[in-house]
């Protein structure tokens, strides 16, 4: 273990000593300020407290039948961090994180929908009432399902996480289907009144893919022809003459000419 470096704590005294010795002409302007507000003298950092995450639930008492608010620990108590992780910030956890993770795990394509990064301000609870999943001024997305499920868990007595998830998901599916129907009807009405839509991105992608496939097919035919010629040259087979005869026959058939094949003389066996 090395010695503690206290140079930063003694910076004011060092500046005064240098001015007295004549190394610097005048004292810096911050000398008086550092003297009035000295730096902290604590050299040991206290360990940050590990807060346990609690969740609010409404339970019905079996004996009295009354509904009471119960705070339950969501996770087990976290052990203190090791000395190597002492200076790292404490991890912040919320109940919405687990609900959000489960929803996007079941609906990964919801992450592909375009979103604006400034849609949420952190104070949505002041202008949104999650008694219903559809909120004025807010686009329907996975966050709506998460907030709706959390509201059901905190306000509906004796409801489980699975039941709240099914209710919020059912409402989400119904609104998504309604949006698709409205979009389809609007497109049909526009086409009926003479509107012409440009090709979709999917159609443009398929067209580019078809062009690339045709280009690749031509290249593959040329490569196959070159490979056949190389193989014929190595094997010594008279492929060139046969190919020329076949080409002449094909041209004659295409032009409508009468092609007669001369009989091949047979060799007599000795």
C-alpha positions as a printed NumPy array, in Angstrom:
array([[  0.   ,   0.   ,   0.   ],
       [  1.406,   3.382,  -0.988],
       [  1.112,   6.623,   0.892],
       [ -1.864,   8.935,   0.464],
       [ -1.38 ,  11.725,  -2.046],
       [ -2.502,  14.91 ,  -0.264],
       [ -1.243,  17.341,  -2.886],
       [ -4.745,  18.462,  -3.852],
       [ -5.603,  19.279,  -0.221],
       [ -2.46 ,  21.397,   0.171],
       [ -2.776,  23.359,  -3.07 ],
       [ -3.583,  26.641,  -1.245],
       [ -0.618,  26.35 ,   1.112],
       [  1.621,  25.466,  -1.821],
       [  0.531,  28.578,  -3.722],
       [  1.199,  30.784,  -0.648],
       [  4.658,  29.274,  -0.16 ],
       [  5.549,  29.799,  -3.813],
       [  4.489,  33.465,  -3.617],
       [  6.541,  33.977,  -0.454],
       [  9.575,  32.358,  -2.086],
       [  9.228,  34.536,  -5.19 ],
       [  8.445,  31.716,  -7.647],
       [  5.202,  33.426,  -8.656],
       [  4.662,  37.177,  -8.847],
       [  1.229,  37.3  ,  -7.224],
       [ -1.234,  34.969,  -5.554],
       [ -3.931,  33.347,  -7.727],
       [ -7.464,  34.672,  -7.413],
       [ -8.77 ,  31.393,  -6.023],
       [ -6.544,  31.403,  -2.933],
       [ -9.035,  33.311,  -0.779],
       [-11.973,  31.274,  -2.066],
       [-10.267,  27.981,  -1.236],
       [ -9.459,  29.372,   2.196],
       [-13.116,  30.236,   2.843],
       [-14.466,  26.998,   1.293],
       [-11.777,  24.343,   1.802],
       [-11.976,  20.961,   0.023],
       [-13.378,  17.984,   1.84 ],
       [-11.061,  16.361,   4.366],
       [-12.812,  12.962,   4.342],
       [-10.559,  10.427,   2.667],
       [-12.814,   7.393,   3.123],
       [-15.956,   6.974,   1.049],
       [-18.925,   5.539,   2.853],
       [-20.721,   2.634,   1.248],
       [-23.979,   3.574,  -0.439],
       [-27.068,   2.012,   1.149],
       [-28.67 ,  -0.844,  -0.77 ],
       [-32.364,  -0.075,  -0.939],
       [-34.794,  -2.939,  -1.25 ],
       [-37.492,  -2.702,  -3.911],
       [-41.067,  -2.777,  -2.632],
       [-44.339,  -2.949,  -4.515],
       [-47.808,  -1.838,  -3.543],
       [-50.703,  -4.293,  -3.63 ],
       [-54.291,  -4.223,  -2.399],
       [-55.233,  -7.377,  -0.525],
       [-58.535,  -8.438,   0.97 ],
       [-58.45 ,  -9.56 ,   4.588],
       [-60.097, -12.973,   4.914],
       [-61.295, -12.409,   8.456],
       [-62.7  ,  -8.885,   8.219],
       [-63.255,  -8.715,   4.436],
       [-61.661,  -5.251,   4.255],
       [-59.266,  -4.198,   1.532],
       [-55.908,  -2.993,   2.807],
       [-52.829,  -1.647,   1.062],
       [-49.921,  -4.043,   1.52 ],
       [-46.296,  -3.343,   0.637],
       [-44.433,  -6.454,  -0.425],
       [-40.734,  -6.928,  -1.043],
       [-40.223,  -7.731,  -4.707],
       [-36.728,  -9.122,  -4.322],
       [-34.568, -10.576,  -1.632],
       [-32.313,  -8.289,   0.321],
       [-29.207,  -7.454,  -1.655],
       [-25.869,  -8.182,  -0.074],
       [-23.39 ,  -5.296,   0.282],
       [-21.115,  -4.749,  -2.664],
       [-17.534,  -5.867,  -2.64 ],
       [-14.69 ,  -3.427,  -2.199],
       [-13.884,  -3.571,  -5.924],
       [-17.376,  -2.23 ,  -6.796],
       [-17.596,   0.245,  -3.952],
       [-17.192,   3.312,  -6.152],
       [-19.769,   2.261,  -8.755],
       [-23.212,   3.891,  -8.621],
       [-26.06 ,   1.99 ,  -7.052],
       [-28.244,   0.264,  -9.63 ],
       [-31.775,   1.664,  -9.8  ],
       [-34.589,  -0.833, -10.292],
       [-38.288,  -0.305, -10.787],
       [-41.215,  -2.66 , -11.091],
       [-41.974,  -1.413, -14.606],
       [-38.64 ,  -2.759, -15.849],
       [-39.645,  -6.385, -15.394],
       [-43.103,  -5.789, -16.909],
       [-41.55 ,  -4.016, -19.901],
       [-39.047,  -6.827, -20.408],
       [-41.782,  -9.476, -20.451],
       [-43.956,  -7.546, -22.91 ],
       [-41.213,  -6.905, -25.473],
       [-40.023, -10.477, -25.142],
       [-43.487, -11.634, -26.255],
       [-43.872,  -8.826, -28.846],
       [-40.428,  -8.169, -30.366],
       [-41.865,  -6.497, -33.49 ],
       [-43.225,  -3.649, -31.367],
       [-39.639,  -2.433, -31.06 ],
       [-39.51 ,  -2.038, -34.859],
       [-42.217,   0.635, -34.862],
       [-40.804,   4.169, -35.254],
       [-40.765,   6.237, -32.096],
       [-39.756,   9.73 , -31.097],
       [-37.214,   9.86 , -28.298],
       [-38.898,  12.842, -26.605],
       [-42.345,  11.25 , -26.395],
       [-42.114,  10.792, -22.624],
       [-41.103,  13.559, -20.242],
       [-40.978,  11.569, -17.003],
       [-44.138,  13.249, -15.692],
       [-46.733,  11.359, -17.711],
       [-48.53 ,  10.355, -14.524],
       [-49.672,  13.977, -14.137],
       [-51.605,  14.059, -17.423],
       [-52.451,  10.376, -17.995],
       [-55.003,   8.319, -16.089],
       [-54.369,   4.652, -16.702],
       [-57.886,   3.546, -15.894],
       [-57.983,   3.024, -19.657],
       [-55.164,   2.028, -21.958],
       [-55.902,   4.613, -24.654],
       [-54.777,   8.084, -23.608],
       [-55.408,  11.386, -25.418],
       [-52.252,  12.808, -26.939],
       [-50.232,   9.6  , -26.537],
       [-49.502,   7.045, -29.221],
       [-50.485,   3.474, -28.434],
       [-47.369,   1.383, -27.847],
       [-45.853,  -1.145, -25.48 ],
       [-45.409,   1.459, -22.753],
       [-49.194,   1.841, -22.632],
       [-49.517,  -1.867, -21.861],
       [-46.879,  -1.634, -19.13 ],
       [-48.493,   1.364, -17.425],
       [-51.962,  -0.15 , -17.721],
       [-50.773,  -3.418, -16.169],
       [-49.05 ,  -1.556, -13.355],
       [-52.202,   0.438, -12.632],
       [-54.25 ,  -2.768, -12.459],
       [-51.732,  -4.327, -10.069],
       [-51.795,  -1.308,  -7.764],
       [-55.546,  -0.634,  -7.773],
       [-57.451,  -3.885,  -8.388],
       [-57.752,  -6.045,  -5.255],
       [-56.341,  -9.576,  -5.279],
       [-55.201,  -9.512,  -8.907],
       [-52.135, -11.389, -10.074],
       [-49.52 , -10.233, -12.534],
       [-50.664, -12.736, -15.147],
       [-54.299, -11.614, -14.934],
       [-53.331,  -7.941, -15.218],
       [-51.102,  -8.755, -18.191],
       [-53.915, -10.609, -19.966],
       [-56.352,  -7.724, -19.432],
       [-53.906,  -5.079, -20.691],
       [-52.843,  -7.246, -23.618],
       [-56.444,  -7.913, -24.66 ],
       [-57.212,  -4.189, -24.7  ],
       [-54.017,  -3.551, -26.665],
       [-54.907,  -6.143, -29.324],
       [-58.4  ,  -4.715, -29.731],
       [-57.089,  -1.186, -30.315],
       [-54.383,  -2.408, -32.701],
       [-57.027,  -4.23 , -34.763],
       [-59.184,  -1.11 , -34.805],
       [-56.238,   0.952, -36.074],
       [-55.561,  -1.544, -38.881],
       [-59.207,  -1.501, -39.973],
       [-59.298,   2.309, -39.964],
       [-56.091,   2.457, -42.001],
       [-57.413,  -0.047, -44.563],
       [-60.743,   1.732, -44.917],
       [-59.009,   5.094, -45.356],
       [-56.813,   3.679, -48.132],
       [-59.815,   2.156, -49.931],
       [-61.752,   5.421, -49.721],
       [-58.792,   7.35 , -51.091],
       [-58.384,   4.936, -54.004],
       [-62.127,   5.145, -54.749],
       [-61.877,   8.932, -55.103],
       [-58.946,   8.724, -57.54 ],
       [-55.907,   8.754, -55.269],
       [-52.802,   6.93 , -56.488],
       [-50.317,   5.675, -53.944],
       [-46.649,   5.218, -54.639],
       [-45.159,   1.745, -54.431],
       [-44.531,   0.61 , -50.904],
       [-41.07 ,   0.028, -49.562],
       [-41.758,  -3.707, -49.619],
       [-42.636,  -3.605, -53.327],
       [-39.536,  -1.568, -54.124],
       [-37.409,  -4.032, -52.204],
       [-38.878,  -7.   , -54.098],
       [-38.257,  -5.256, -57.424],
       [-34.619,  -4.59 , -56.565],
       [-34.248,  -8.182, -55.429],
       [-35.646,  -9.493, -58.732],
       [-33.246,  -7.31 , -60.73 ],
       [-30.32 ,  -8.54 , -58.687],
       [-31.434, -12.148, -59.174],
       [-31.587, -11.747, -62.968],
       [-28.125, -10.179, -62.944],
       [-26.802, -13.034, -60.848],
       [-28.39 , -15.616, -63.168],
       [-26.56 , -14.199, -66.182],
       [-23.299, -14.215, -64.278],
       [-23.891, -17.811, -63.132],
       [-24.517, -18.967, -66.71 ],
       [-21.276, -17.379, -67.9  ],
       [-19.334, -18.926, -65.019],
       [-20.839, -22.354, -65.705],
       [-19.893, -22.067, -69.386],
       [-16.308, -21.142, -68.518],
       [-16.04 , -24.067, -66.107],
       [-17.313, -26.475, -68.782],
       [-14.772, -25.164, -71.288],
       [-11.933, -25.561, -68.793],
       [-13.039, -29.086, -67.954],
       [-13.228, -29.977, -71.659],
       [ -9.763, -28.579, -72.353],
       [ -8.231, -30.602, -69.533],
       [ -9.992, -33.848, -70.501],
       [ -9.25 , -33.444, -74.24 ],
       [-12.836, -34.173, -75.335],
       [-13.853, -32.61 , -78.7  ],
       [-16.506, -30.48 , -77.116],
       [-15.906, -27.492, -79.377],
       [-16.795, -29.385, -82.581],
       [-19.906, -30.885, -81.077],
       [-20.997, -27.512, -79.77 ],
       [-20.474, -25.951, -83.247],
       [-22.537, -28.695, -84.926],
       [-25.282, -28.256, -82.348],
       [-25.27 , -24.509, -82.95 ],
       [-25.591, -24.999, -86.747],
       [-28.497, -27.397, -86.269],
       [-30.261, -24.98 , -83.951],
       [-29.871, -22.102, -86.435],
       [-31.227, -24.215, -89.261],
       [-34.27 , -25.257, -87.264],
       [-34.972, -21.69 , -86.195],
       [-34.796, -20.394, -89.829],
       [-37.07 , -23.165, -91.054],
       [-34.442, -24.792, -93.3  ],
       [-34.484, -28.497, -94.   ],
       [-31.617, -30.163, -92.277],
       [-30.536, -33.579, -93.437],
       [-28.007, -35.55 , -91.534],
       [-25.612, -37.624, -93.605],
       [-25.32 , -41.223, -92.534],
       [-22.142, -41.965, -90.716],
       [-20.143, -44.705, -92.429],
       [-19.64 , -47.725, -90.281],
       [-16.249, -49.245, -89.932],
       [-15.997, -52.896, -90.718],
       [-14.475, -54.982, -88.074],
       [-11.275, -56.592, -89.086]])
